[in-house]
XYZ file of C-alpha atoms in Angstrom:
267
model
C 35.534 57.267 62.250
C 38.650 58.428 63.022
C 40.841 56.410 65.571
C 38.087 53.725 65.083
C 38.648 52.916 61.313
C 35.917 50.463 59.885
C 37.107 47.599 57.829
C 37.720 48.990 54.517
C 35.202 47.725 51.853
C 36.185 45.784 48.956
C 35.826 46.617 45.438
C 33.196 44.383 44.718
C 30.892 45.781 48.073
C 31.348 49.174 46.933
C 30.385 48.932 43.476
C 27.413 47.330 43.913
C 26.384 49.472 47.133
C 27.301 52.453 44.640
C 25.308 51.156 41.817
C 22.437 50.881 43.696
C 22.275 54.511 45.205
C 23.233 55.892 42.031
C 19.546 54.051 41.049
C 18.411 55.889 43.380
C 19.963 59.395 42.811
C 17.747 58.851 39.519
C 14.698 57.916 40.881
C 15.357 61.123 42.915
C 15.903 63.182 40.062
C 12.586 62.585 38.399
C 10.784 63.079 41.361
C 12.567 66.249 41.754
C 11.706 66.831 38.017
C 8.328 65.167 38.622
C 6.996 67.635 41.780
C 9.060 70.369 40.623
C 11.018 70.589 43.505
C 14.668 72.425 43.772
C 17.307 70.620 45.545
C 21.060 72.980 46.476
C 23.802 70.728 47.891
C 26.799 72.329 48.928
C 30.380 70.466 49.333
C 32.760 72.164 51.286
C 35.908 70.716 53.159
C 39.572 70.808 52.690
C 41.873 70.670 49.309
C 41.741 67.140 48.936
C 39.081 65.888 50.896
C 37.005 63.998 48.428
C 34.598 66.310 47.617
C 35.031 65.931 44.002
C 34.640 62.542 43.772
C 32.151 62.397 45.798
C 30.318 64.968 43.172
C 31.219 62.868 40.081
C 29.364 59.697 41.660
C 27.071 61.433 42.935
C 26.267 63.028 39.174
C 27.377 59.976 37.070
C 24.330 58.930 35.907
C 21.562 61.856 36.151
C 20.276 63.958 33.324
C 22.583 66.666 32.785
C 19.687 68.853 32.214
C 17.947 68.776 35.412
C 21.388 68.639 37.301
C 23.819 70.461 37.266
C 27.333 71.237 39.113
C 28.432 74.472 40.033
C 32.397 75.656 40.945
C 32.704 78.730 40.280
C 35.576 80.983 39.832
C 37.621 83.945 41.676
C 35.094 86.693 41.778
C 35.467 89.615 38.943
C 36.606 92.863 39.693
C 32.807 94.139 38.987
C 31.774 90.660 41.088
C 33.561 92.215 43.985
C 31.571 95.268 44.064
C 28.095 93.436 44.146
C 26.513 91.587 47.931
C 28.231 88.862 48.395
C 25.567 86.025 48.388
C 24.640 87.948 44.554
C 26.824 85.443 42.315
C 25.490 82.863 43.711
C 21.779 83.118 43.327
C 21.781 83.389 39.772
C 23.532 79.874 40.191
C 20.556 78.150 42.436
C 18.073 75.663 41.151
C 14.485 76.634 38.688
C 11.532 74.074 39.658
C 12.717 70.412 38.791
C 16.352 71.002 39.360
C 19.518 70.019 41.361
C 22.236 72.242 41.980
C 25.791 70.605 43.551
C 27.682 73.327 44.288
C 31.962 72.246 44.137
C 32.738 74.907 47.105
C 30.175 77.224 47.842
C 29.639 81.007 49.696
C 31.007 79.290 52.608
C 34.513 80.076 50.792
C 34.465 83.332 52.856
C 34.336 81.259 55.955
C 37.445 79.784 54.818
C 40.375 80.148 52.608
C 38.868 84.107 51.912
C 38.850 84.365 56.149
C 41.879 82.148 56.610
C 44.342 83.925 53.413
C 43.296 87.296 54.110
C 41.326 87.732 50.885
C 38.235 89.075 52.375
C 38.684 91.750 55.553
C 37.871 90.806 59.306
C 34.963 93.241 58.890
C 33.460 91.516 55.555
C 33.474 87.933 57.624
C 32.173 88.891 60.299
C 29.671 89.901 58.469
C 29.351 86.841 56.407
C 28.813 84.761 59.527
C 25.741 86.701 60.311
C 24.121 87.264 57.011
C 24.639 83.655 56.151
C 22.249 81.570 58.310
C 19.482 84.685 57.233
C 19.979 83.926 53.617
C 20.219 80.415 54.305
C 16.566 80.798 55.627
C 15.179 82.598 53.679
C 16.143 79.264 50.813
C 14.510 77.154 53.101
C 11.615 79.471 53.489
C 11.047 79.929 49.616
C 11.144 75.979 48.962
C 14.811 75.107 48.494
C 15.991 71.868 49.681
C 19.209 72.530 51.178
C 21.478 69.834 52.160
C 24.935 70.764 53.599
C 27.465 68.641 53.622
C 31.364 68.889 55.256
C 34.066 66.507 53.875
C 36.399 65.986 57.208
C 39.878 64.568 56.062
C 42.723 63.802 58.558
C 45.931 66.023 57.911
C 48.008 62.834 56.892
C 45.200 61.161 54.490
C 45.701 65.091 53.115
C 49.284 64.986 52.284
C 48.832 61.691 50.938
C 46.502 62.479 48.516
C 49.043 65.652 47.539
C 51.931 63.375 47.104
C 49.634 61.038 44.831
C 48.508 64.356 42.541
C 52.170 66.060 42.701
C 53.608 62.105 41.251
C 49.911 61.955 38.655
C 50.150 63.921 35.622
C 46.609 63.394 34.793
C 45.803 64.826 38.792
C 48.102 67.466 38.984
C 45.722 69.787 37.783
C 43.846 69.218 41.043
C 46.852 70.965 43.299
C 47.435 74.253 43.147
C 49.571 76.591 45.323
C 47.215 77.601 47.307
C 46.314 74.031 48.161
C 49.887 73.469 49.225
C 49.728 76.284 51.002
C 47.201 75.333 53.517
C 49.111 72.836 55.065
C 51.651 75.414 56.609
C 47.661 76.679 57.552
C 46.224 73.821 58.651
C 45.013 74.255 63.253
C 43.735 78.549 61.217
C 41.367 76.467 58.503
C 40.663 74.449 61.517
C 39.470 77.669 63.558
C 38.105 79.017 60.666
C 35.354 76.119 60.805
C 34.619 75.809 64.031
C 33.518 79.202 64.031
C 31.888 79.114 60.509
C 30.092 76.002 62.421
C 28.889 77.577 65.458
C 27.058 80.818 63.366
C 25.627 78.512 60.284
C 24.787 75.254 62.460
C 21.568 75.951 62.232
C 18.422 73.870 62.737
C 16.894 74.868 58.873
C 19.893 74.269 57.081
C 22.491 72.410 59.726
C 25.449 70.965 58.409
C 26.608 66.917 57.896
C 29.762 66.101 58.381
C 31.081 62.972 56.341
C 34.434 61.405 57.806
C 36.245 61.133 54.251
C 39.952 59.205 55.438
C 38.459 56.469 53.103
C 36.472 57.225 49.790
C 34.801 54.950 49.036
C 32.914 55.030 52.263
C 32.586 58.474 52.133
C 30.696 58.722 48.762
C 28.483 55.854 49.853
C 27.307 57.101 53.041
C 27.305 60.710 52.164
C 24.786 59.408 49.146
C 22.533 57.473 50.936
C 21.849 60.210 54.198
C 20.739 62.225 51.296
C 18.605 60.261 48.997
C 17.143 59.504 53.053
C 17.125 63.184 53.625
C 14.624 63.845 51.009
C 11.075 62.358 51.169
C 10.993 61.725 47.584
C 9.163 58.170 45.705
C 9.513 56.562 42.589
C 7.893 58.026 39.814
C 6.442 55.533 37.111
C 8.312 56.419 33.539
C 5.997 57.285 30.803
C 5.899 54.353 28.333
C 7.733 54.937 25.008
C 7.258 52.738 22.173
C 10.111 52.154 19.611
C 8.182 52.914 16.244
C 8.591 50.671 13.035
C 11.363 51.815 10.745
C 9.655 53.526 7.216
C 10.309 51.335 4.323
C 12.744 52.884 1.729
C 12.323 55.414 -0.180
C 15.090 54.810 -2.353
C 17.780 56.924 -0.391
C 21.424 55.857 -0.468
C 24.346 57.264 1.311
C 27.147 59.292 -0.684
C 30.318 57.575 -1.320
C 32.519 57.092 1.541
C 35.534 59.274 -0.472
C 33.778 62.373 0.037
C 34.189 62.736 3.499
C 37.015 62.702 5.959
C 36.751 60.251 8.368
C 38.578 60.085 11.482
C 41.766 57.346 11.094
C 40.919 53.902 12.826
C 43.501 54.437 15.442
C 41.833 51.459 17.349
C 42.685 49.084 14.372
C 46.488 49.872 15.052
C 46.365 48.573 19.261
């Protein structure tokens, strides 16, 4: 917990437990497929709270045909005229699928509200409709899990600084992200109000302390696994067939094709 930090995990311990949890996630996905279940995992939190890194570790060994990430861009002019939840509904899973929302319909409770991208009336309507919307999802059989990644202002500032200095991660930082620094308390109040209305028994919020990214990833993954009543599904029995005897096929000469240069040979 913040203010009472646990010892930092060693990389060796972290990587061993991460692999174990990822192995269990692969079993979970196979159970979802076999049972025809539908799993939705919502990742929310401040900018640089560690949502993206957690999502990458969750999906690293999952079959992308049955597990996908929904990271929606800003709405088009047409989408702005739709019912607010409409564009999210089309990304919900069918039977046997897992969908991870890298930010979700909760944009309206956070950035849209704080930055004035929606009206006060639209924000109030969202807070009224969201619990009903989520209850409908759960009533229809969708397994809905919601995680809020909680990061301190000092940890966020340091992560922003590292992104600014790293050309490989600078794309993660937008002018809107930097502006969020000056609206820290406004975002805090918006999050508190959102929790009051949407932390419902059918779909509760789970807070992930994320100043320590390694610990946050393991905690989130372990909680997700513990919250779903999955079991290991025996894999199908597969046998590698014998290669049939040659019928005389000969590969065309190499000089008839254009090959990628052997860059690795020059290293």
